[in-house]
Amino acid sequence: MAAVTETDIHPDDAALRKVRRERVLAEMADEGIDILITGRESNARYVAGVPRLWLAGSRPFGPGCILVRETGAIHLVSTWDEGVPDDIPHENLHGITFNGANTLAWLQRIDGAATARTVATDGLMPSSAQLIETAFPSAELVDGEQMMRRVRRIKLPEEVTAIRTSVRLSEHSLAAAEAAFSIGITERQLTARFMEAMAEAGITTPTTQDVAWVTSRQHSWGRDARNNTVAPGDLVAFDAGLLCDGYYGEIGRTMSLGAAGAGAGLKQRWDELWDRLLAACRPGAAATDLLDAYDAVGVAPAPMPVARGLGLGNDLPLVTHALPRTSAAQTIEPGVVLALTGYLWQDGVGAVYGQEPVLVTESGPTLLSTNPFRDSRSSIK
Amino acid sequence: MAIGPGALIPEEPDFDRMRTDRTQRLREAMRDQAIEALVLLGNTNVVYATGAIWPLSDGGRTNFEQPVAVVVADDESPHLFSPLRADDRLRHALAPDHLHGPAHLDFDEGVEAFGSQLADLVPDGAVIAIDEWTHALRRAGTFTTDRGAPLDGGRLISKAKLIKTPDELAAMRAGLTITEAGITEVQARLAPGVRQTDLTAAFLRTIFDHGADANVLDPIWQIMPTRIADGPWTTTGGLACPLLSTERELVKGDVLWVDTGVSYQGFHSDFGRTWVVGQEPSARQREQFEKWRAIINAVLAVTRAGATNSELTAAATEVAGGEKPWMSHFYLGHGLGIDSAEMPFVGSDIGEAFDAGYRLEAGMVLVLEPIVWEDGYGGYRSEEVLLITADGWEPMTDYPYDPF
């Protein structure tokens, strides 16, 4: 299923690495940042283009990949050179360490560490300010995460291609879960089918492991129990996502079996919500149009972001009812890829959830999945 | 199985009791350090403090989707700010006014909103510690002390979770059992022509079918070279391990080093073994296994509450003829629990002074992972998960070493 059978670990495509790095360096120049320290894997992947071991969950901040503006040198935490391109020489690889003093030692040896005036990090620990002050004695510490968000927001054509591949693989893997969807199957068993199909297709890294859930009839955003089985009429949400070459491909769907289901009223409101959401993905539109779509249809604000950028992880724009001012400060620009999300809950019935990867172009939204939600709404029974 | 007088591991964990015990332990640690509130951002720290369980997602999602816990010293119930769906157990455990919507602490607007919510929970001027920090929090000065940084809450929680309660041990054992169910399915498929990713498929399918909440590590089925020089270059000159799995097909005689782990009820498991594909181990490979057993047995002979890390590393090194028999970029052993690798680290690059001063305590769970390597002939590696007891140790699982 994967585009190419992969039997070796190799760095990201050289041209893609080059243009991503140039973007970061240009932004560093604009902001006067001398050294960028990334701890977040998605930022490190953007800068270095090296696949490293996938671990689930958040990680505390620590220097994982460093870019020096003046020389373009990259330093990477990796004990070995597998998957490391030639433009990161062995002397710039730094082994795994559990000792802060060892981290400090290699930071201090970086060319330009002593004279750097501005050092940006994409995260912090309570001890980070002290570490940066010691390793880079002349430098002021600034926010590198905001800078990386700006850089990553607009996708390169090659990135869109990578996202399309990931979306296609997500759809393929979700189809296995759909095929197993039946009365009495558990949420975990549906997750198991997705994961199995994903790995058989050559991908072993999910973006989310909360793949299927029976939406609650009692709680607008809750689980009725921890181990639900699918019953007739349950509205079951599927959230499928994986990383291929680091890029996210995610789709969300709702399915039901047997009696009742969503009912005509809910379906009609869903279609209206979805049409408005899609219509709001126009280039130049205010991001708040997406939030307003919920109001316009009389639907309660979604408990999750209405739109998140997709790329090497989540990117801007982030459009969520929880951050109205942040949302209002953003516009929908050509070149962003959105995980566009609809959520509609009805007391006593459950919820309809849908997520569609949408590329915004000069001429409007382009759906990146091969079976877009709008066409498959008949599956909400 | 006794971990102390009368403390038995129950068949089934009591999750209410587990949460109450943890909160009590955390609040005691806070009182000892005069910390009035603890703010936690790290996924596993939030799990520990609140009992919230969710399937962990990729790190690239976590800064937009990050649960936050607030533990207040004089409140027996923690607060949870979460973008995730609360389950029935959590709703039962936490009062409705302790369950909040998401806190976006990577965004200025999110920090501002969180700050005003926090003001309702924590008295003005209270001493607050935090495990991780963000630039948005730094800009707002929300937790900044006179020293220019917040108080570090990470150590406090790292210490609190060191000693496992009987309920925690019961849940951990269940997580290990799920992992091994997955491994059993993988091992049954081991044959020439099977791809590494096929092994991953069987593993993922089985762990979720058996009740895992999440996979925590892209499973490692590393095809080992016989010589270090045949593998990737390393910063240490030693072995490159763990390396990523691909669609590479196994061939007869391949030696696989296996390393996996899952998440169950908030606990991470760990599993490590060496397998041979499509044939029985050679006499030399069996000798390597016997050497590994000799190392493990020597370490176990000195493993007990009160032993220092150095006693364990010395025992291993002596049997190995003076060479440290573990990967120098890792350790001889590490703690296991809420994190895949947590304190105590035994034989790591934190250094010999640390190891000499660190004493094991009853109720810690330790993973020992020595290796045997004979350059030119490959090597053997397995992991042993054990519970430290007052007078020694107990195995946490009894998964066999087949084909050895």
PDB file of N, CA and C in Angstrom, chain A residues 16 23 53 56 65 79 81 86 115 119 143 152 267 303 334-335 350 358 365 369 378:
ATOM      1  N   LEU A  16      13.670  18.865  -0.390  1.00  0.00           N
ATOM      2  CA  LEU A  16      12.712  19.290   0.636  1.00  0.00           C
ATOM      3  C   LEU A  16      13.446  19.772   1.885  1.00  0.00           C
ATOM      4  N   ARG A  23      13.934  28.262   4.641  1.00  0.00           N
ATOM      5  CA  ARG A  23      12.832  29.020   5.235  1.00  0.00           C
ATOM      6  C   ARG A  23      13.117  29.367   6.691  1.00  0.00           C
ATOM      7  N   LEU A  53      13.342   7.716  16.501  1.00  0.00           N
ATOM      8  CA  LEU A  53      12.406   6.762  17.117  1.00  0.00           C
ATOM      9  C   LEU A  53      11.114   7.439  17.575  1.00  0.00           C
ATOM     10  N   ALA A  56       5.165   7.715  22.013  1.00  0.00           N
ATOM     11  CA  ALA A  56       3.862   8.343  22.199  1.00  0.00           C
ATOM     12  C   ALA A  56       3.925   9.405  23.289  1.00  0.00           C
ATOM     13  N   CYS A  65      17.746  19.274  18.521  1.00  0.00           N
ATOM     14  CA  CYS A  65      18.297  19.641  17.217  1.00  0.00           C
ATOM     15  C   CYS A  65      18.587  21.141  17.250  1.00  0.00           C
ATOM     16  N   THR A  79      22.638   9.025  18.610  1.00  0.00           N
ATOM     17  CA  THR A  79      23.851   8.266  18.949  1.00  0.00           C
ATOM     18  C   THR A  79      24.431   7.607  17.708  1.00  0.00           C
ATOM     19  N   ASP A  81      24.327   7.288  13.058  1.00  0.00           N
ATOM     20  CA  ASP A  81      24.144   8.116  11.857  1.00  0.00           C
ATOM     21  C   ASP A  81      23.133   7.522  10.881  1.00  0.00           C
ATOM     22  N   ASP A  86      24.345  13.601   4.731  1.00  0.00           N
ATOM     23  CA  ASP A  86      25.753  14.001   4.734  1.00  0.00           C
ATOM     24  C   ASP A  86      25.956  15.430   5.224  1.00  0.00           C
ATOM     25  N   THR A 115      29.408  33.563  21.517  1.00  0.00           N
ATOM     26  CA  THR A 115      29.128  34.920  21.049  1.00  0.00           C
ATOM     27  C   THR A 115      27.673  35.140  20.624  1.00  0.00           C
ATOM     28  N   VAL A 119      19.243  33.447  21.346  1.00  0.00           N
ATOM     29  CA  VAL A 119      19.014  32.004  21.240  1.00  0.00           C
ATOM     30  C   VAL A 119      17.524  31.750  21.421  1.00  0.00           C
ATOM     31  N   ASP A 143      11.501  33.233  22.074  1.00  0.00           N
ATOM     32  CA  ASP A 143      10.535  32.190  21.726  1.00  0.00           C
ATOM     33  C   ASP A 143      10.770  31.685  20.294  1.00  0.00           C
ATOM     34  N   ARG A 152       6.260  27.049   9.371  1.00  0.00           N
ATOM     35  CA  ARG A 152       5.631  25.778   8.953  1.00  0.00           C
ATOM     36  C   ARG A 152       4.211  25.954   8.417  1.00  0.00           C
ATOM     37  N   LYS A 267     -29.075  14.954  10.837  1.00  0.00           N
ATOM     38  CA  LYS A 267     -28.371  14.871   9.556  1.00  0.00           C
ATOM     39  C   LYS A 267     -28.459  16.191   8.795  1.00  0.00           C
ATOM     40  N   PRO A 303     -16.035  21.098  21.079  1.00  0.00           N
ATOM     41  CA  PRO A 303     -15.115  20.936  22.209  1.00  0.00           C
ATOM     42  C   PRO A 303     -13.660  20.809  21.771  1.00  0.00           C
ATOM     43  N   PRO A 334      -3.968  30.844   1.315  1.00  0.00           N
ATOM     44  CA  PRO A 334      -3.642  29.777   0.360  1.00  0.00           C
ATOM     45  C   PRO A 334      -2.360  29.082   0.809  1.00  0.00           C
ATOM     46  N   GLY A 335      -2.356  27.755   0.701  1.00  0.00           N
ATOM     47  CA  GLY A 335      -1.160  27.004   1.081  1.00  0.00           C
ATOM     48  C   GLY A 335      -1.249  26.365   2.450  1.00  0.00           C
ATOM     49  N   GLY A 350     -26.406  11.318  20.756  1.00  0.00           N
ATOM     50  CA  GLY A 350     -24.965  11.148  20.570  1.00  0.00           C
ATOM     51  C   GLY A 350     -24.429  12.245  19.678  1.00  0.00           C
ATOM     52  N   VAL A 358      -8.128  19.572   4.370  1.00  0.00           N
ATOM     53  CA  VAL A 358      -8.499  20.536   3.331  1.00  0.00           C
ATOM     54  C   VAL A 358      -7.293  21.411   2.993  1.00  0.00           C
ATOM     55  N   PRO A 365     -11.215  25.835  -1.287  1.00  0.00           N
ATOM     56  CA  PRO A 365     -10.780  24.625  -0.603  1.00  0.00           C
ATOM     57  C   PRO A 365     -10.701  23.415  -1.525  1.00  0.00           C
ATOM     58  N   SER A 369      -8.905  14.028   0.753  1.00  0.00           N
ATOM     59  CA  SER A 369      -9.222  12.606   0.859  1.00  0.00           C
ATOM     60  C   SER A 369      -9.902  12.146  -0.425  1.00  0.00           C
ATOM     61  N   SER A 378     -24.090   9.900   3.705  1.00  0.00           N
ATOM     62  CA  SER A 378     -25.129   8.876   3.793  1.00  0.00           C
ATOM     63  C   SER A 378     -24.732   7.784   4.779  1.00  0.00           C
TER      64      SER A 378
END
